Amino acid sequence: MSATLRLFTERAATDVTVSAIAASAGVGKQTIYRWWPSKYAILAEALSDLSASRVPQPDTGSVHKDLRRYITATFLGAGSDEVAPLLRALAAQAQNDRQSRSTLRAFGRDRRQALSAILRRGVERGELPAHTSVDLAVDQVFAMLWYRLLIDDGPLSAGVARRLTDALLKQLS
């Protein structure tokens, strides 16, 4: 995973090959293909592992605190100079390749499930209305993230995460 992240960070995505990943990781190309169908599948798993380690799944007893921590860590991680180009490369490849699209969808599903869990706990504890559309709220968070990553190039800062969290909770109340 670290070899993949390093290579995608050092080179253009088109210059990264499965052979280069295998050589950098000190394994055979066959080993790579035994576990992953493409370099983008490895990249998605590496990004998923990185996200899981950097983005907390807090349960402080406060949906507001949990959302703010999760969204802030997600935005700061995705918007970092290290990760943003990797997410853009994966999204670009997904436009023309069914397998990469499936890989990106799986990566997004993991991130969505973590955020959904926070919102569901808020509903269960009565902090959010029972009729809360968890999927719509999750869509709003990730729509902003991907819009800023791929189109607007606006900041994914702690301040933006705070304002989005506050607006989202106000909308849901």
Short mmCIF file of N, CA and C in Angstrom, two decimals:
data_model
loop_
_atom_site.label_atom_id
_atom_site.label_comp_id
_atom_site.label_asym_id
_atom_site.label_seq_id
_atom_site.Cartn_x
_atom_site.Cartn_y
_atom_site.Cartn_z
N MET A 1 0.82 -1.19 0.00
CA MET A 1 0.00 0.00 0.00
C MET A 1 0.87 1.26 0.00
N SER A 2 1.89 1.26 0.84
CA SER A 2 2.75 2.45 0.90
C SER A 2 3.50 2.66 -0.41
N ALA A 3 3.91 1.58 -1.06
CA ALA A 3 4.59 1.70 -2.35
C ALA A 3 3.65 2.32 -3.38
N THR A 4 2.41 1.93 -3.36
CA THR A 4 1.43 2.46 -4.30
C THR A 4 1.21 3.95 -4.06
N LEU A 5 0.99 4.33 -2.81
CA LEU A 5 0.79 5.74 -2.50
C LEU A 5 2.00 6.57 -2.89
N ARG A 6 3.17 6.05 -2.60
CA ARG A 6 4.40 6.77 -2.92
C ARG A 6 4.55 6.97 -4.41
N LEU A 7 4.34 5.91 -5.19
CA LEU A 7 4.50 6.01 -6.64
C LEU A 7 3.47 6.95 -7.25
N PHE A 8 2.23 6.87 -6.82
CA PHE A 8 1.20 7.76 -7.36
C PHE A 8 1.46 9.21 -6.95
N THR A 9 2.14 9.41 -5.84
CA THR A 9 2.49 10.76 -5.41
C THR A 9 3.67 11.31 -6.20
N GLU A 10 4.62 10.45 -6.51
CA GLU A 10 5.84 10.88 -7.20
C GLU A 10 5.68 11.02 -8.71
N ARG A 11 4.75 10.27 -9.28
CA ARG A 11 4.62 10.21 -10.74
C ARG A 11 3.20 10.55 -11.18
N ALA A 12 3.08 10.87 -12.46
CA ALA A 12 1.74 11.01 -13.04
C ALA A 12 1.08 9.63 -13.03
N ALA A 13 -0.22 9.59 -12.87
CA ALA A 13 -0.94 8.31 -12.79
C ALA A 13 -0.66 7.43 -14.01
N THR A 14 -0.53 8.05 -15.16
CA THR A 14 -0.26 7.27 -16.38
C THR A 14 1.11 6.62 -16.36
N ASP A 15 2.01 7.14 -15.54
CA ASP A 15 3.37 6.59 -15.46
C ASP A 15 3.52 5.51 -14.40
N VAL A 16 2.49 5.31 -13.60
CA VAL A 16 2.53 4.26 -12.58
C VAL A 16 2.01 2.97 -13.22
N THR A 17 2.78 1.91 -13.04
CA THR A 17 2.38 0.61 -13.58
C THR A 17 2.32 -0.41 -12.45
N VAL A 18 1.64 -1.50 -12.72
CA VAL A 18 1.60 -2.59 -11.75
C VAL A 18 3.02 -3.13 -11.56
N SER A 19 3.78 -3.19 -12.63
CA SER A 19 5.17 -3.65 -12.54
C SER A 19 5.99 -2.76 -11.61
N ALA A 20 5.80 -1.45 -11.74
CA ALA A 20 6.53 -0.51 -10.88
C ALA A 20 6.11 -0.66 -9.42
N ILE A 21 4.81 -0.86 -9.19
CA ILE A 21 4.32 -1.06 -7.82
C ILE A 21 4.92 -2.33 -7.24
N ALA A 22 4.90 -3.39 -8.03
CA ALA A 22 5.45 -4.67 -7.57
C ALA A 22 6.94 -4.53 -7.23
N ALA A 23 7.69 -3.89 -8.13
CA ALA A 23 9.12 -3.73 -7.90
C ALA A 23 9.38 -2.89 -6.65
N SER A 24 8.63 -1.81 -6.49
CA SER A 24 8.80 -0.94 -5.33
C SER A 24 8.45 -1.65 -4.03
N ALA A 25 7.46 -2.53 -4.09
CA ALA A 25 7.03 -3.26 -2.90
C ALA A 25 7.86 -4.52 -2.66
N GLY A 26 8.69 -4.87 -3.62
CA GLY A 26 9.54 -6.05 -3.47
C GLY A 26 8.78 -7.36 -3.63
N VAL A 27 7.75 -7.35 -4.47
CA VAL A 27 6.97 -8.56 -4.74
C VAL A 27 6.87 -8.77 -6.24
N GLY A 28 6.42 -9.92 -6.64
CA GLY A 28 6.23 -10.20 -8.05
C GLY A 28 4.93 -9.61 -8.56
N LYS A 29 4.90 -9.34 -9.85
CA LYS A 29 3.71 -8.79 -10.48
C LYS A 29 2.51 -9.74 -10.32
N GLN A 30 2.79 -11.04 -10.35
CA GLN A 30 1.73 -12.03 -10.18
C GLN A 30 1.06 -11.90 -8.81
N THR A 31 1.85 -11.57 -7.81
CA THR A 31 1.32 -11.39 -6.46
C THR A 31 0.32 -10.23 -6.45
N ILE A 32 0.67 -9.16 -7.13
CA ILE A 32 -0.22 -8.00 -7.20
C ILE A 32 -1.53 -8.42 -7.86
N TYR A 33 -1.43 -9.06 -9.03
CA TYR A 33 -2.65 -9.43 -9.77
C TYR A 33 -3.48 -10.50 -9.07
N ARG A 34 -2.86 -11.23 -8.16
CA ARG A 34 -3.62 -12.22 -7.39
C ARG A 34 -4.61 -11.52 -6.46
N TRP A 35 -4.26 -10.31 -6.01
CA TRP A 35 -5.09 -9.60 -5.05
C TRP A 35 -5.87 -8.43 -5.64
N TRP A 36 -5.33 -7.80 -6.67
CA TRP A 36 -5.96 -6.60 -7.24
C TRP A 36 -5.99 -6.70 -8.77
N PRO A 37 -7.09 -6.27 -9.38
CA PRO A 37 -7.19 -6.35 -10.84
C PRO A 37 -6.47 -5.23 -11.58
N SER A 38 -6.15 -4.13 -10.88
CA SER A 38 -5.51 -2.99 -11.56
C SER A 38 -4.77 -2.11 -10.56
N LYS A 39 -3.98 -1.22 -11.09
CA LYS A 39 -3.27 -0.28 -10.22
C LYS A 39 -4.24 0.64 -9.49
N TYR A 40 -5.38 0.93 -10.12
CA TYR A 40 -6.36 1.79 -9.47
C TYR A 40 -7.08 1.08 -8.33
N ALA A 41 -7.23 -0.22 -8.43
CA ALA A 41 -7.81 -0.99 -7.32
C ALA A 41 -6.87 -0.96 -6.12
N ILE A 42 -5.58 -1.05 -6.37
CA ILE A 42 -4.60 -0.95 -5.28
C ILE A 42 -4.66 0.45 -4.68
N LEU A 43 -4.71 1.46 -5.54
CA LEU A 43 -4.77 2.84 -5.06
C LEU A 43 -6.00 3.06 -4.19
N ALA A 44 -7.15 2.56 -4.64
CA ALA A 44 -8.38 2.74 -3.85
C ALA A 44 -8.26 2.07 -2.49
N GLU A 45 -7.70 0.87 -2.45
CA GLU A 45 -7.54 0.19 -1.16
C GLU A 45 -6.55 0.93 -0.26
N ALA A 46 -5.48 1.43 -0.87
CA ALA A 46 -4.50 2.20 -0.09
C ALA A 46 -5.14 3.47 0.47
N LEU A 47 -5.95 4.15 -0.34
CA LEU A 47 -6.64 5.35 0.13
C LEU A 47 -7.67 5.01 1.21
N SER A 48 -8.34 3.89 1.06
CA SER A 48 -9.30 3.45 2.06
C SER A 48 -8.60 3.18 3.39
N ASP A 49 -7.48 2.49 3.34
CA ASP A 49 -6.70 2.22 4.55
C ASP A 49 -6.23 3.53 5.19
N LEU A 50 -5.75 4.44 4.35
CA LEU A 50 -5.28 5.73 4.84
C LEU A 50 -6.42 6.50 5.51
N SER A 51 -7.58 6.52 4.86
CA SER A 51 -8.75 7.20 5.43
C SER A 51 -9.16 6.59 6.76
N ALA A 52 -9.19 5.27 6.80
CA ALA A 52 -9.59 4.59 8.04
C ALA A 52 -8.65 4.93 9.19
N SER A 53 -7.37 5.13 8.88
CA SER A 53 -6.41 5.43 9.94
C SER A 53 -6.41 6.90 10.33
N ARG A 54 -6.82 7.78 9.42
CA ARG A 54 -6.74 9.22 9.70
C ARG A 54 -8.08 9.86 10.07
N VAL A 55 -9.16 9.24 9.65
CA VAL A 55 -10.47 9.84 9.90
C VAL A 55 -11.14 9.07 11.04
N PRO A 56 -11.35 9.73 12.15
CA PRO A 56 -11.94 9.05 13.31
C PRO A 56 -13.41 8.70 13.07
N GLN A 57 -13.87 7.71 13.76
CA GLN A 57 -15.29 7.39 13.78
C GLN A 57 -15.75 7.60 15.22
N PRO A 58 -15.84 8.88 15.59
CA PRO A 58 -16.10 9.21 16.99
C PRO A 58 -17.51 8.85 17.44
N ASP A 59 -17.62 8.60 18.71
CA ASP A 59 -18.93 8.40 19.35
C ASP A 59 -18.84 9.04 20.73
N THR A 60 -18.93 10.37 20.73
CA THR A 60 -18.79 11.13 21.97
C THR A 60 -20.11 11.28 22.72
N GLY A 61 -21.20 10.85 22.07
CA GLY A 61 -22.51 11.06 22.66
C GLY A 61 -23.17 12.32 22.13
N SER A 62 -22.48 13.04 21.25
CA SER A 62 -23.00 14.27 20.65
C SER A 62 -22.87 14.17 19.14
N VAL A 63 -24.00 14.18 18.44
CA VAL A 63 -23.95 14.10 16.98
C VAL A 63 -23.21 15.31 16.41
N HIS A 64 -23.36 16.46 17.03
CA HIS A 64 -22.68 17.67 16.56
C HIS A 64 -21.16 17.50 16.63
N LYS A 65 -20.66 17.07 17.77
CA LYS A 65 -19.22 16.87 17.92
C LYS A 65 -18.71 15.78 16.98
N ASP A 66 -19.45 14.67 16.90
CA ASP A 66 -19.03 13.56 16.05
C ASP A 66 -18.99 13.97 14.59
N LEU A 67 -20.02 14.68 14.14
CA LEU A 67 -20.05 15.13 12.74
C LEU A 67 -18.91 16.09 12.45
N ARG A 68 -18.72 17.02 13.36
CA ARG A 68 -17.66 18.01 13.13
C ARG A 68 -16.29 17.32 13.05
N ARG A 69 -16.04 16.38 13.94
CA ARG A 69 -14.74 15.68 13.91
C ARG A 69 -14.59 14.87 12.62
N TYR A 70 -15.64 14.16 12.25
CA TYR A 70 -15.56 13.31 11.06
C TYR A 70 -15.41 14.15 9.78
N ILE A 71 -16.25 15.16 9.64
CA ILE A 71 -16.20 15.97 8.43
C ILE A 71 -14.89 16.75 8.35
N THR A 72 -14.44 17.29 9.46
CA THR A 72 -13.17 18.02 9.47
C THR A 72 -12.01 17.11 9.07
N ALA A 73 -11.91 15.95 9.67
CA ALA A 73 -10.82 15.03 9.34
C ALA A 73 -10.93 14.57 7.88
N THR A 74 -12.14 14.34 7.40
CA THR A 74 -12.34 13.92 6.02
C THR A 74 -11.90 15.02 5.06
N PHE A 75 -12.33 16.25 5.31
CA PHE A 75 -11.97 17.36 4.43
C PHE A 75 -10.48 17.65 4.45
N LEU A 76 -9.89 17.67 5.64
CA LEU A 76 -8.46 17.94 5.73
C LEU A 76 -7.65 16.84 5.05
N GLY A 77 -8.06 15.59 5.23
CA GLY A 77 -7.35 14.49 4.59
C GLY A 77 -7.49 14.51 3.08
N ALA A 78 -8.72 14.64 2.60
CA ALA A 78 -8.97 14.62 1.15
C ALA A 78 -8.37 15.84 0.47
N GLY A 79 -8.35 16.96 1.15
CA GLY A 79 -7.83 18.18 0.56
C GLY A 79 -6.33 18.36 0.69
N SER A 80 -5.67 17.42 1.34
CA SER A 80 -4.22 17.55 1.54
C SER A 80 -3.47 17.41 0.22
N ASP A 81 -2.30 18.01 0.18
CA ASP A 81 -1.47 17.94 -1.02
C ASP A 81 -1.09 16.50 -1.35
N GLU A 82 -1.06 15.66 -0.35
CA GLU A 82 -0.70 14.25 -0.53
C GLU A 82 -1.85 13.45 -1.15
N VAL A 83 -3.07 13.69 -0.70
CA VAL A 83 -4.21 12.83 -1.06
C VAL A 83 -5.04 13.38 -2.22
N ALA A 84 -5.23 14.68 -2.29
CA ALA A 84 -6.11 15.26 -3.32
C ALA A 84 -5.74 14.80 -4.74
N PRO A 85 -4.48 14.82 -5.13
CA PRO A 85 -4.15 14.37 -6.50
C PRO A 85 -4.47 12.89 -6.72
N LEU A 86 -4.36 12.09 -5.67
CA LEU A 86 -4.65 10.66 -5.78
C LEU A 86 -6.15 10.43 -5.98
N LEU A 87 -6.97 11.18 -5.25
CA LEU A 87 -8.42 11.07 -5.42
C LEU A 87 -8.83 11.55 -6.81
N ARG A 88 -8.20 12.62 -7.28
CA ARG A 88 -8.50 13.11 -8.62
C ARG A 88 -8.13 12.08 -9.68
N ALA A 89 -6.99 11.43 -9.52
CA ALA A 89 -6.56 10.41 -10.48
C ALA A 89 -7.54 9.24 -10.51
N LEU A 90 -7.97 8.81 -9.34
CA LEU A 90 -8.92 7.70 -9.26
C LEU A 90 -10.26 8.09 -9.89
N ALA A 91 -10.73 9.31 -9.60
CA ALA A 91 -11.99 9.78 -10.18
C ALA A 91 -11.89 9.92 -11.69
N ALA A 92 -10.76 10.41 -12.18
CA ALA A 92 -10.58 10.55 -13.63
C ALA A 92 -10.62 9.20 -14.32
N GLN A 93 -9.94 8.23 -13.78
CA GLN A 93 -9.92 6.90 -14.37
C GLN A 93 -11.31 6.26 -14.34
N ALA A 94 -12.06 6.55 -13.31
CA ALA A 94 -13.39 5.97 -13.15
C ALA A 94 -14.36 6.44 -14.23
N GLN A 95 -14.05 7.55 -14.88
CA GLN A 95 -14.94 8.06 -15.92
C GLN A 95 -14.95 7.18 -17.17
N ASN A 96 -13.88 6.46 -17.39
CA ASN A 96 -13.74 5.69 -18.63
C ASN A 96 -13.55 4.19 -18.43
N ASP A 97 -13.55 3.76 -17.19
CA ASP A 97 -13.24 2.36 -16.93
C ASP A 97 -14.21 1.82 -15.88
N ARG A 98 -14.99 0.83 -16.28
CA ARG A 98 -16.02 0.27 -15.40
C ARG A 98 -15.42 -0.28 -14.11
N GLN A 99 -14.31 -0.97 -14.22
CA GLN A 99 -13.69 -1.56 -13.03
C GLN A 99 -13.22 -0.47 -12.07
N SER A 100 -12.64 0.58 -12.59
CA SER A 100 -12.20 1.69 -11.73
C SER A 100 -13.39 2.40 -11.11
N ARG A 101 -14.47 2.51 -11.85
CA ARG A 101 -15.69 3.11 -11.30
C ARG A 101 -16.21 2.27 -10.13
N SER A 102 -16.18 0.96 -10.30
CA SER A 102 -16.60 0.05 -9.23
C SER A 102 -15.68 0.19 -8.02
N THR A 103 -14.40 0.32 -8.28
CA THR A 103 -13.41 0.50 -7.22
C THR A 103 -13.66 1.81 -6.46
N LEU A 104 -13.92 2.88 -7.20
CA LEU A 104 -14.19 4.17 -6.57
C LEU A 104 -15.48 4.11 -5.78
N ARG A 105 -16.47 3.43 -6.31
CA ARG A 105 -17.75 3.29 -5.61
C ARG A 105 -17.56 2.55 -4.28
N ALA A 106 -16.75 1.50 -4.28
CA ALA A 106 -16.49 0.75 -3.05
C ALA A 106 -15.76 1.64 -2.03
N PHE A 107 -14.79 2.42 -2.50
CA PHE A 107 -14.08 3.35 -1.62
C PHE A 107 -15.07 4.33 -1.00
N GLY A 108 -15.93 4.91 -1.82
CA GLY A 108 -16.92 5.86 -1.34
C GLY A 108 -17.92 5.22 -0.38
N ARG A 109 -18.28 3.98 -0.65
CA ARG A 109 -19.24 3.27 0.20
C ARG A 109 -18.70 3.14 1.63
N ASP A 110 -17.43 2.83 1.76
CA ASP A 110 -16.82 2.73 3.10
C ASP A 110 -16.90 4.06 3.85
N ARG A 111 -16.59 5.13 3.17
CA ARG A 111 -16.61 6.46 3.79
C ARG A 111 -18.05 6.86 4.13
N ARG A 112 -18.98 6.55 3.23
CA ARG A 112 -20.39 6.87 3.46
C ARG A 112 -20.94 6.11 4.66
N GLN A 113 -20.58 4.85 4.79
CA GLN A 113 -21.08 4.04 5.91
C GLN A 113 -20.64 4.62 7.25
N ALA A 114 -19.42 5.09 7.30
CA ALA A 114 -18.91 5.67 8.55
C ALA A 114 -19.71 6.92 8.92
N LEU A 115 -19.98 7.78 7.96
CA LEU A 115 -20.74 9.00 8.22
C LEU A 115 -22.20 8.66 8.54
N SER A 116 -22.76 7.70 7.82
CA SER A 116 -24.14 7.29 8.08
C SER A 116 -24.31 6.79 9.51
N ALA A 117 -23.34 6.07 10.01
CA ALA A 117 -23.41 5.55 11.37
C ALA A 117 -23.51 6.68 12.39
N ILE A 118 -22.77 7.74 12.17
CA ILE A 118 -22.82 8.90 13.07
C ILE A 118 -24.21 9.50 13.07
N LEU A 119 -24.77 9.68 11.88
CA LEU A 119 -26.10 10.28 11.78
C LEU A 119 -27.18 9.37 12.36
N ARG A 120 -27.07 8.07 12.11
CA ARG A 120 -28.06 7.14 12.67
C ARG A 120 -28.03 7.15 14.19
N ARG A 121 -26.83 7.24 14.77
CA ARG A 121 -26.75 7.33 16.23
C ARG A 121 -27.44 8.59 16.73
N GLY A 122 -27.29 9.68 15.97
CA GLY A 122 -27.96 10.92 16.34
C GLY A 122 -29.48 10.77 16.33
N VAL A 123 -29.99 10.03 15.35
CA VAL A 123 -31.44 9.77 15.29
C VAL A 123 -31.85 8.88 16.47
N GLU A 124 -31.09 7.82 16.72
CA GLU A 124 -31.41 6.88 17.81
C GLU A 124 -31.40 7.57 19.17
N ARG A 125 -30.52 8.54 19.36
CA ARG A 125 -30.44 9.25 20.65
C ARG A 125 -31.43 10.41 20.74
N GLY A 126 -32.17 10.65 19.66
CA GLY A 126 -33.14 11.73 19.66
C GLY A 126 -32.54 13.10 19.39
N GLU A 127 -31.27 13.16 19.00
CA GLU A 127 -30.64 14.44 18.67
C GLU A 127 -31.06 14.94 17.30
N LEU A 128 -31.47 14.01 16.44
CA LEU A 128 -31.96 14.34 15.11
C LEU A 128 -33.37 13.78 14.97
N PRO A 129 -34.21 14.42 14.17
CA PRO A 129 -35.58 13.93 14.00
C PRO A 129 -35.60 12.51 13.42
N ALA A 130 -36.63 11.77 13.78
CA ALA A 130 -36.78 10.38 13.30
C ALA A 130 -36.89 10.32 11.78
N HIS A 131 -37.39 11.38 11.16
CA HIS A 131 -37.56 11.39 9.70
C HIS A 131 -36.30 11.84 8.95
N THR A 132 -35.19 11.99 9.64
CA THR A 132 -33.95 12.44 9.01
C THR A 132 -33.58 11.54 7.84
N SER A 133 -33.32 12.15 6.71
CA SER A 133 -32.85 11.41 5.54
C SER A 133 -31.33 11.31 5.62
N VAL A 134 -30.87 10.22 6.19
CA VAL A 134 -29.43 10.01 6.39
C VAL A 134 -28.71 10.01 5.05
N ASP A 135 -29.25 9.32 4.06
CA ASP A 135 -28.58 9.26 2.75
C ASP A 135 -28.44 10.63 2.12
N LEU A 136 -29.47 11.45 2.22
CA LEU A 136 -29.39 12.80 1.65
C LEU A 136 -28.34 13.64 2.37
N ALA A 137 -28.29 13.54 3.68
CA ALA A 137 -27.29 14.30 4.45
C ALA A 137 -25.88 13.85 4.07
N VAL A 138 -25.68 12.56 3.93
CA VAL A 138 -24.37 12.03 3.53
C VAL A 138 -24.02 12.51 2.13
N ASP A 139 -25.01 12.49 1.23
CA ASP A 139 -24.78 12.99 -0.13
C ASP A 139 -24.30 14.44 -0.11
N GLN A 140 -24.89 15.25 0.75
CA GLN A 140 -24.52 16.66 0.81
C GLN A 140 -23.07 16.84 1.23
N VAL A 141 -22.63 16.07 2.19
CA VAL A 141 -21.24 16.18 2.65
C VAL A 141 -20.28 15.79 1.53
N PHE A 142 -20.53 14.64 0.93
CA PHE A 142 -19.59 14.17 -0.08
C PHE A 142 -19.74 14.91 -1.41
N ALA A 143 -20.92 15.46 -1.67
CA ALA A 143 -21.08 16.30 -2.87
C ALA A 143 -20.17 17.52 -2.77
N MET A 144 -20.13 18.13 -1.59
CA MET A 144 -19.27 19.29 -1.42
C MET A 144 -17.80 18.89 -1.56
N LEU A 145 -17.44 17.79 -0.94
CA LEU A 145 -16.05 17.34 -1.01
C LEU A 145 -15.63 17.11 -2.47
N TRP A 146 -16.40 16.32 -3.21
CA TRP A 146 -16.02 16.01 -4.58
C TRP A 146 -16.12 17.22 -5.50
N TYR A 147 -17.10 18.09 -5.28
CA TYR A 147 -17.22 19.30 -6.07
C TYR A 147 -15.96 20.16 -5.90
N ARG A 148 -15.55 20.32 -4.68
CA ARG A 148 -14.35 21.14 -4.44
C ARG A 148 -13.08 20.46 -4.94
N LEU A 149 -13.02 19.15 -4.84
CA LEU A 149 -11.84 18.43 -5.33
C LEU A 149 -11.74 18.46 -6.85
N LEU A 150 -12.87 18.28 -7.53
CA LEU A 150 -12.84 18.05 -8.97
C LEU A 150 -13.19 19.27 -9.83
N ILE A 151 -13.95 20.21 -9.29
CA ILE A 151 -14.44 21.28 -10.13
C ILE A 151 -14.00 22.65 -9.65
N ASP A 152 -14.33 22.98 -8.44
CA ASP A 152 -14.16 24.34 -7.93
C ASP A 152 -12.76 24.62 -7.39
N ASP A 153 -12.09 23.60 -6.88
CA ASP A 153 -10.78 23.75 -6.25
C ASP A 153 -10.84 24.66 -5.03
N GLY A 154 -12.05 24.77 -4.42
CA GLY A 154 -12.20 25.55 -3.20
C GLY A 154 -11.60 24.81 -2.03
N PRO A 155 -11.42 25.49 -0.93
CA PRO A 155 -10.76 24.87 0.21
C PRO A 155 -11.60 23.78 0.86
N LEU A 156 -10.93 22.80 1.37
CA LEU A 156 -11.52 21.75 2.21
C LEU A 156 -10.86 21.90 3.58
N SER A 157 -11.22 22.98 4.23
CA SER A 157 -10.57 23.38 5.48
C SER A 157 -11.43 23.04 6.69
N ALA A 158 -10.85 23.20 7.86
CA ALA A 158 -11.59 23.00 9.10
C ALA A 158 -12.74 23.99 9.21
N GLY A 159 -12.53 25.21 8.75
CA GLY A 159 -13.58 26.22 8.79
C GLY A 159 -14.76 25.84 7.89
N VAL A 160 -14.46 25.35 6.71
CA VAL A 160 -15.52 24.91 5.80
C VAL A 160 -16.26 23.72 6.41
N ALA A 161 -15.52 22.79 7.00
CA ALA A 161 -16.14 21.63 7.64
C ALA A 161 -17.05 22.07 8.79
N ARG A 162 -16.62 23.03 9.57
CA ARG A 162 -17.43 23.54 10.67
C ARG A 162 -18.72 24.17 10.15
N ARG A 163 -18.59 25.01 9.13
CA ARG A 163 -19.78 25.68 8.58
C ARG A 163 -20.74 24.67 7.94
N LEU A 164 -20.21 23.67 7.26
CA LEU A 164 -21.06 22.65 6.66
C LEU A 164 -21.77 21.84 7.75
N THR A 165 -21.05 21.47 8.79
CA THR A 165 -21.65 20.72 9.90
C THR A 165 -22.80 21.52 10.51
N ASP A 166 -22.56 22.80 10.80
CA ASP A 166 -23.59 23.63 11.41
C ASP A 166 -24.80 23.77 10.48
N ALA A 167 -24.56 23.99 9.19
CA ALA A 167 -25.66 24.14 8.24
C ALA A 167 -26.44 22.84 8.10
N LEU A 168 -25.74 21.74 8.07
CA LEU A 168 -26.39 20.45 7.95
C LEU A 168 -27.28 20.14 9.16
N LEU A 169 -26.76 20.39 10.33
CA LEU A 169 -27.55 20.14 11.54
C LEU A 169 -28.74 21.08 11.64
N LYS A 170 -28.58 22.31 11.20
CA LYS A 170 -29.70 23.25 11.21
C LYS A 170 -30.77 22.78 10.23
N GLN A 171 -30.36 22.32 9.09
CA GLN A 171 -31.29 21.82 8.07
C GLN A 171 -32.03 20.59 8.56
N LEU A 172 -31.35 19.72 9.29
CA LEU A 172 -31.96 18.47 9.75
C LEU A 172 -32.89 18.67 10.94
N SER A 173 -32.72 19.75 11.70
CA SER A 173 -33.53 19.95 12.92
C SER A 173 -34.98 20.26 12.58
#
